[in-house]
Coordinates of C-alpha atoms in Angstrom, one line a residue:
M217 CA -25.4 -16.3 -24.2
T218 CA -28.0 -14.0 -23.0
T219 CA -26.7 -10.8 -21.5
H220 CA -28.1 -9.2 -18.2
T221 CA -28.2 -5.4 -18.1
R222 CA -28.3 -3.5 -14.7
D223 CA -27.8 -0.1 -14.1
V224 CA -25.7 1.5 -11.2
E225 CA -24.3 4.8 -10.4
V226 CA -20.7 3.8 -9.9
G227 CA -19.2 0.4 -11.2
I228 CA -16.0 -0.4 -8.9
V229 CA -13.4 -2.6 -10.5
G230 CA -11.6 -4.3 -7.5
A231 CA -12.0 -5.3 -3.8
G232 CA -9.0 -4.3 -2.3
P233 CA -8.9 -1.7 0.3
A234 CA -9.3 1.1 -2.3
G235 CA -12.5 -0.3 -3.9
L236 CA -14.0 -1.4 -0.7
M237 CA -13.4 1.7 0.8
L238 CA -14.5 3.9 -2.0
S239 CA -17.7 1.8 -2.1
Y240 CA -18.4 2.3 1.4
L241 CA -17.6 6.1 1.4
L242 CA -20.0 6.3 -1.7
H243 CA -22.8 4.1 0.6
L244 CA -22.4 6.9 3.2
Q245 CA -23.3 9.9 1.0
G246 CA -26.1 8.1 -0.6
V247 CA -24.5 6.9 -3.9
E248 CA -25.3 3.5 -5.5
A249 CA -22.0 1.4 -6.3
V250 CA -21.2 -2.5 -7.2
V251 CA -17.8 -3.8 -6.7
L252 CA -16.4 -6.5 -8.9
E253 CA -13.7 -8.9 -8.1
K254 CA -12.0 -11.6 -9.9
H255 CA -11.1 -13.4 -6.7
S256 CA -13.0 -15.2 -4.4
R257 CA -14.1 -13.6 -0.7
H258 CA -11.6 -16.1 0.9
H259 CA -8.6 -14.8 -1.3
V260 CA -9.3 -11.2 -0.8
E261 CA -9.5 -11.8 2.9
Q262 CA -6.4 -14.0 3.4
R263 CA -3.9 -12.4 0.7
V264 CA -1.2 -10.6 2.9
R265 CA 0.0 -7.0 1.6
A266 CA 1.3 -4.2 3.5
G267 CA 0.7 -3.9 7.2
V268 CA 1.3 -0.2 8.4
C269 CA -1.4 2.5 8.5
G270 CA -0.8 6.2 8.5
Q271 CA -2.3 8.0 11.1
P272 CA -4.7 9.7 8.8
T273 CA -5.7 6.3 7.1
V274 CA -6.6 5.5 11.1
D275 CA -8.4 8.4 11.7
L276 CA -10.6 7.8 8.7
L277 CA -11.4 4.5 9.7
R278 CA -12.3 5.8 13.0
D279 CA -14.5 8.6 11.5
I280 CA -16.8 6.0 9.4
G281 CA -17.2 3.5 12.3
L282 CA -15.0 0.9 11.0
G283 CA -12.2 1.5 13.6
A284 CA -13.2 -1.1 16.6
R285 CA -11.5 -4.3 15.6
L286 CA -8.7 -1.9 14.7
E287 CA -8.4 -0.6 18.2
L288 CA -8.5 -3.7 19.6
E289 CA -6.1 -5.7 17.4
G290 CA -3.8 -3.2 15.8
L291 CA -0.4 -2.4 17.0
P292 CA 0.1 1.2 17.8
H293 CA 3.6 2.6 17.2
H294 CA 5.2 5.6 18.4
G295 CA 8.4 5.5 17.0
F296 CA 10.9 2.9 15.0
S297 CA 14.3 2.5 14.7
L298 CA 16.9 3.3 12.1
R299 CA 19.4 0.7 13.0
F300 CA 23.3 1.6 11.2
D301 CA 26.7 1.2 12.4
R302 CA 25.3 -1.6 14.5
R303 CA 23.3 0.9 16.9
D304 CA 19.8 1.7 17.2
H305 CA 19.1 5.3 16.5
R306 CA 15.2 5.8 17.4
V307 CA 12.9 8.3 15.8
P308 CA 10.0 9.3 18.3
L309 CA 7.2 9.6 15.7
T310 CA 4.5 10.7 18.3
E311 CA 7.1 12.9 20.2
L312 CA 7.8 14.9 17.3
T313 CA 4.7 14.9 15.2
G314 CA 1.9 14.0 17.8
K315 CA 1.0 11.1 15.5
R316 CA 1.4 7.2 15.7
I317 CA 1.3 4.7 13.1
T318 CA -0.5 1.3 13.6
V319 CA 0.3 -2.1 12.6
Y320 CA -2.8 -3.5 10.8
G321 CA -2.7 -5.8 7.7
Q322 CA -4.3 -4.7 4.6
Q323 CA -6.4 -8.1 4.7
E324 CA -7.8 -7.2 8.1
I325 CA -8.9 -3.8 7.0
A326 CA -10.6 -5.9 3.6
K327 CA -12.3 -8.1 5.7
D328 CA -13.6 -5.0 8.1
L329 CA -15.1 -3.7 5.1
I330 CA -16.2 -6.9 3.3
R331 CA -18.4 -7.1 6.6
A332 CA -19.4 -3.9 6.9
H333 CA -20.7 -3.9 3.3
A334 CA -22.3 -7.7 4.1
E335 CA -24.2 -6.0 7.0
K336 CA -25.5 -3.2 5.0
N337 CA -26.5 -5.3 1.9
L338 CA -24.1 -3.6 -0.5
P339 CA -23.2 -5.4 -3.4
I340 CA -19.8 -7.2 -4.0
E341 CA -19.4 -9.7 -6.7
F342 CA -16.9 -12.2 -6.3
E343 CA -15.1 -14.3 -8.7
V344 CA -16.3 -12.4 -12.1
S345 CA -14.4 -12.9 -15.2
D346 CA -14.1 -11.4 -18.5
V347 CA -14.1 -8.0 -17.3
A348 CA -13.9 -5.0 -20.0
L349 CA -14.9 -1.6 -19.8
H350 CA -16.6 0.2 -22.7
D351 CA -17.9 3.9 -23.6
L352 CA -15.5 5.5 -21.3
D353 CA -16.0 8.7 -23.2
T354 CA -19.5 8.9 -22.7
E355 CA -21.6 9.7 -19.6
R356 CA -22.8 6.3 -19.7
P357 CA -19.5 4.0 -19.5
C358 CA -20.1 -0.1 -19.3
V359 CA -18.7 -2.9 -17.6
T360 CA -19.3 -6.3 -19.0
Y361 CA -18.7 -9.3 -17.2
V362 CA -19.4 -13.1 -16.6
D363 CA -20.6 -13.3 -12.7
A364 CA -19.6 -16.4 -10.7
T365 CA -22.9 -18.3 -12.0
G366 CA -21.8 -17.9 -15.5
N367 CA -24.0 -15.2 -16.4
A368 CA -22.9 -12.5 -18.8
V369 CA -23.8 -9.0 -17.4
R370 CA -23.8 -5.6 -18.5
L371 CA -23.3 -3.0 -16.0
R372 CA -24.6 0.8 -17.3
C373 CA -22.9 3.5 -14.9
A374 CA -22.5 6.9 -14.4
A375 CA -19.0 6.5 -13.7
V376 CA -16.3 3.7 -13.5
A377 CA -13.6 3.4 -10.6
G378 CA -10.3 1.3 -11.8
C379 CA -9.1 0.0 -8.4
D380 CA -7.9 -3.5 -9.5
G381 CA -4.3 -2.7 -9.2
F382 CA -1.0 -2.5 -11.1
D383 CA -2.2 -5.5 -13.5
G384 CA -5.8 -4.9 -13.8
V385 CA -8.0 -4.2 -16.8
S386 CA -8.9 -0.7 -15.9
R387 CA -5.7 1.1 -16.9
H388 CA -5.2 -1.1 -19.8
S389 CA -9.0 -0.1 -21.2
L390 CA -7.2 3.5 -21.8
P391 CA -6.8 4.2 -25.3
S392 CA -2.9 4.4 -26.4
G393 CA -1.7 7.9 -26.0
V394 CA -4.0 8.7 -23.3
L395 CA -1.6 8.3 -20.5
T396 CA 1.9 9.4 -19.8
V397 CA 3.8 7.1 -17.6
Y398 CA 6.8 7.6 -15.3
E399 CA 8.4 4.6 -14.1
H400 CA 11.9 3.9 -12.5
E401 CA 13.2 0.6 -10.9
F402 CA 15.9 -0.3 -8.4
P403 CA 18.6 -2.6 -9.1
Y404 CA 17.7 -4.8 -6.6
A405 CA 14.9 -6.7 -5.0
W406 CA 13.0 -7.7 -1.4
L407 CA 12.6 -11.2 -0.2
G408 CA 9.9 -11.4 2.5
V409 CA 9.1 -13.7 5.2
L410 CA 6.6 -14.3 7.6
A411 CA 7.6 -15.9 10.6
H412 CA 5.5 -17.9 13.4
T413 CA 7.5 -16.3 16.1
P414 CA 6.8 -13.1 18.8
P415 CA 8.3 -10.1 17.4
S416 CA 12.2 -9.3 18.7
H417 CA 11.5 -5.8 19.0
G418 CA 8.4 -3.5 20.1
E419 CA 8.9 -1.6 17.1
L420 CA 9.9 -1.9 13.2
I421 CA 13.6 -1.7 12.4
Y422 CA 15.0 -0.2 9.2
A423 CA 18.5 -1.8 9.0
A424 CA 21.3 -0.2 6.9
H425 CA 24.2 -3.0 6.6
E426 CA 26.9 -3.1 4.1
R427 CA 25.6 -6.6 3.0
G428 CA 22.1 -4.8 2.3
F429 CA 19.1 -3.8 3.7
A430 CA 17.1 -5.8 6.6
L431 CA 13.4 -4.9 8.0
H432 CA 12.0 -6.2 11.2
S433 CA 8.3 -5.9 11.4
M434 CA 5.1 -7.7 12.7
R435 CA 1.8 -8.6 11.9
S436 CA 0.7 -9.9 15.3
P437 CA 2.0 -10.5 19.0
E438 CA 2.7 -14.1 17.6
L439 CA 3.7 -13.1 13.9
T440 CA 6.7 -11.4 12.5
R441 CA 7.3 -10.0 9.2
L442 CA 10.6 -9.4 7.5
Y443 CA 12.7 -8.2 4.8
L444 CA 15.6 -9.0 3.1
Q445 CA 17.1 -7.0 0.3
I446 CA 18.5 -9.5 -2.5
D447 CA 20.1 -9.2 -5.7
L448 CA 17.6 -8.7 -8.6
G449 CA 17.1 -12.4 -10.4
D450 CA 17.3 -13.8 -7.3
R451 CA 15.1 -17.0 -6.7
L452 CA 13.1 -18.2 -3.7
E453 CA 15.1 -21.9 -4.1
H454 CA 18.6 -19.7 -3.3
W455 CA 16.9 -19.0 0.1
P456 CA 16.5 -21.8 2.3
D457 CA 15.3 -21.0 5.6
E458 CA 18.8 -21.6 7.1
R459 CA 20.1 -19.0 5.1
V460 CA 17.6 -16.7 5.5
W461 CA 17.6 -16.5 9.5
E462 CA 21.6 -16.2 9.0
E463 CA 21.4 -13.2 7.0
L464 CA 18.7 -11.5 8.7
Q465 CA 20.9 -11.9 12.3
R466 CA 23.9 -10.9 10.5
R467 CA 22.4 -7.8 9.3
L468 CA 20.2 -6.7 12.3
D469 CA 23.3 -7.5 14.7
T470 CA 24.0 -4.6 17.5
V471 CA 27.2 -3.8 19.5
D472 CA 24.9 -4.8 22.5
G473 CA 24.1 -8.3 21.1
F474 CA 20.4 -8.1 19.5
R475 CA 19.6 -11.4 18.6
L476 CA 16.1 -12.2 16.4
R477 CA 13.6 -14.9 17.8
E478 CA 13.7 -17.4 15.0
G479 CA 10.8 -19.9 14.3
P480 CA 9.0 -21.7 11.4
L481 CA 8.8 -19.5 8.0
L482 CA 5.0 -19.6 7.0
D483 CA 5.7 -17.8 3.5
K484 CA 8.4 -16.9 1.4
S485 CA 8.0 -13.9 -1.8
I486 CA 10.2 -11.8 -3.6
T487 CA 8.9 -8.3 -4.4
S488 CA 10.5 -6.5 -7.1
M489 CA 11.3 -2.7 -6.2
F490 CA 9.9 -0.3 -8.6
C491 CA 7.8 3.3 -9.0
F492 CA 5.3 4.0 -11.3
V493 CA 2.9 6.7 -12.0
A494 CA 0.3 7.2 -14.5
E495 CA -0.9 10.7 -15.4
P496 CA -3.9 11.5 -15.5
M497 CA -5.5 9.6 -12.9
C498 CA -8.8 9.6 -15.2
H499 CA -10.1 10.1 -18.7
G500 CA -13.8 10.5 -19.4
R501 CA -15.8 9.0 -16.8
L502 CA -13.0 6.2 -15.7
F503 CA -11.1 7.0 -12.5
L504 CA -8.1 5.4 -11.6
A505 CA -7.2 4.8 -8.1
G506 CA -4.7 3.2 -5.9
D507 CA -1.9 0.8 -7.7
A508 CA -4.1 1.2 -11.0
A509 CA -2.4 4.7 -11.1
H510 CA 0.8 4.5 -9.0
I511 CA 3.3 2.3 -7.2
V512 CA 6.0 3.6 -4.3
P513 CA 8.6 1.3 -3.4
P514 CA 7.5 -0.1 0.1
T515 CA 10.0 1.3 2.0
G516 CA 7.6 4.2 3.0
P517 CA 5.3 2.8 3.5
K518 CA 2.9 4.3 1.5
G519 CA 0.9 2.4 -1.0
M520 CA -2.3 1.3 0.8
N521 CA -2.2 5.0 2.5
L522 CA -2.2 6.5 -0.8
A523 CA -5.0 4.6 -1.9
V524 CA -7.1 5.6 0.6
A525 CA -6.0 9.4 0.1
D526 CA -7.4 8.8 -3.6
V527 CA -10.8 7.1 -3.1
R528 CA -11.8 9.6 -0.3
R529 CA -11.2 12.4 -2.7
L530 CA -12.3 10.1 -5.4
A531 CA -15.9 9.3 -3.1
Y532 CA -16.2 13.3 -2.6
A533 CA -15.9 14.1 -6.2
L534 CA -18.2 11.4 -7.4
H535 CA -21.0 12.7 -4.8
R536 CA -20.7 16.3 -5.9
L537 CA -20.7 15.0 -9.7
L538 CA -23.7 12.8 -9.5
R539 CA -25.9 14.3 -6.7
R540 CA -24.9 18.1 -6.9
C541 CA -24.2 18.1 -11.1
D542 CA -20.7 19.8 -10.1
P543 CA -18.1 18.5 -12.3
E544 CA -15.3 20.7 -10.8
P545 CA -13.9 18.1 -8.3
A546 CA -14.0 15.2 -10.7
R547 CA -12.3 17.6 -13.2
T548 CA -9.5 18.1 -10.4
Y549 CA -9.4 14.6 -9.1
S550 CA -6.3 13.9 -10.9
E551 CA -4.4 16.9 -10.4
S552 CA -5.2 16.9 -6.3
C553 CA -4.1 13.2 -6.1
L554 CA -1.3 13.6 -8.2
R555 CA 0.0 16.2 -5.7
R556 CA 0.1 13.7 -2.8
V557 CA 1.4 11.2 -4.9
W558 CA 4.9 12.6 -6.3
C559 CA 5.1 13.8 -2.6
A560 CA 5.0 10.3 -1.5
Q561 CA 7.4 9.3 -4.1
Q562 CA 10.2 11.7 -3.0
F563 CA 9.6 10.4 0.2
S564 CA 9.7 6.8 -0.4
C565 CA 12.8 6.7 -3.1
Q566 CA 14.7 8.9 -0.5
M567 CA 14.4 6.5 2.4
T568 CA 14.7 3.7 0.1
A569 CA 18.1 4.8 -1.3
M570 CA 19.2 6.1 2.3
L571 CA 19.0 2.3 3.6
H572 CA 19.6 0.2 0.6
R573 CA 23.1 -0.8 -0.8
D574 CA 23.2 0.1 -4.5
P575 CA 25.3 -2.2 -6.3
D576 CA 26.0 0.3 -8.9
A577 CA 27.0 3.1 -6.8
D578 CA 30.1 3.8 -5.9
D579 CA 32.1 4.4 -2.4
F580 CA 31.1 8.2 -2.4
A581 CA 27.3 7.4 -2.9
R582 CA 27.8 5.0 0.1
R583 CA 29.1 7.6 2.1
L584 CA 26.6 10.5 1.2
A585 CA 23.8 7.8 2.2
L586 CA 25.4 7.2 5.3
A587 CA 25.9 10.9 6.1
Q588 CA 22.0 11.4 5.3
L589 CA 21.3 8.7 7.7
R590 CA 23.4 10.4 10.8
H591 CA 22.1 14.2 10.0
T592 CA 18.4 12.2 9.9
V593 CA 19.0 10.9 13.6
S594 CA 21.0 13.6 14.9
S595 CA 18.9 17.0 13.8
R596 CA 15.3 17.3 15.1
P597 CA 14.4 19.2 12.6
A598 CA 15.6 16.7 9.9
A599 CA 14.0 13.9 12.3
A600 CA 10.8 16.0 12.4
S601 CA 10.4 16.3 9.0
F602 CA 11.1 12.6 8.2
A603 CA 8.5 11.5 11.0
E604 CA 5.8 13.8 9.5
D605 CA 5.9 12.2 5.9
Y606 CA 6.6 8.9 7.6
V607 CA 3.1 9.0 9.9
G608 CA 1.1 10.5 6.4
L609 CA 0.5 14.2 5.8
P610 CA -3.1 15.1 6.6
F611 CA -6.1 14.5 4.4
E612 CA -7.0 17.8 2.5

């Protein structure tokens, strides 16, 4: 098979929001990039992922001219409820911080970015295979792959960005011993369902219940997203629709008779709960971003917002490196990102522990978690600190 060689300044592996956002930010700074994605465009635009955008992410989308559909279709929230003792305790985000969150699905951001790429003829190659990274320790790293038509391609780059998620090839292309990995697994999982029914509440509800955690969220005025804490090793066949609704109703019940609107379940999935950080987030001319470098528990919500923070910083660093011959922002990229990553880990883990029933914890630990919940909603300084972390710390 003949290999076609192409030159590009930045090769980006992965067309999730991180890779697409990086490509677009580089374009705005005059840096050429090519995005490679193993899945089809349809798959990328339809896969359901995180749905809460922090204030810094929303501001960035607006600043680069991609906030129009988010403004029209996104669901702004000025607070959310911590539900325990069968009562709601509202955290007024905007009142406490002057900021808000916006419910707008990750796949919707991907659609907006893909459309923007198409309008400006920025290259995204979908359905590529056999992606491999080479010569990462040199100033001309390469990405080889087979394109959608079966042609072998060698992409010669000045830098490579690994935005291909936890299981992608980028991080696994690094030599053994380069990375230090920090991991923690929680002793439970999440069952997530998408219901074709209007949300039962105007804001998100995080419920701490003696039977386990539950979350009421939404994707649109017609679609509700709900989660249940379940046992490790539990399987989807153990959760018929009737059992899902019964358990959700029980955990989200209140003394004033709150009832969920029920409807057909369009999707069910199980998500493991774990934390992961790989340090450093770069090696040679390979830079990792988003889930390729770190995973946070979804309770936060921080995953997609952290990825956006990564690539915002990376776009600046690569522009300085390739256009101004200034290597300093690229040299400090990992250290700068990791400060934010560990702050997000701390908040997400604290929130997770506070709301979930740990099967390995004793009654003393459970009483501590309940005390923390009560302090968070009864102390304005505590609530303000919690709200500031939740809406997202400002970008530097």
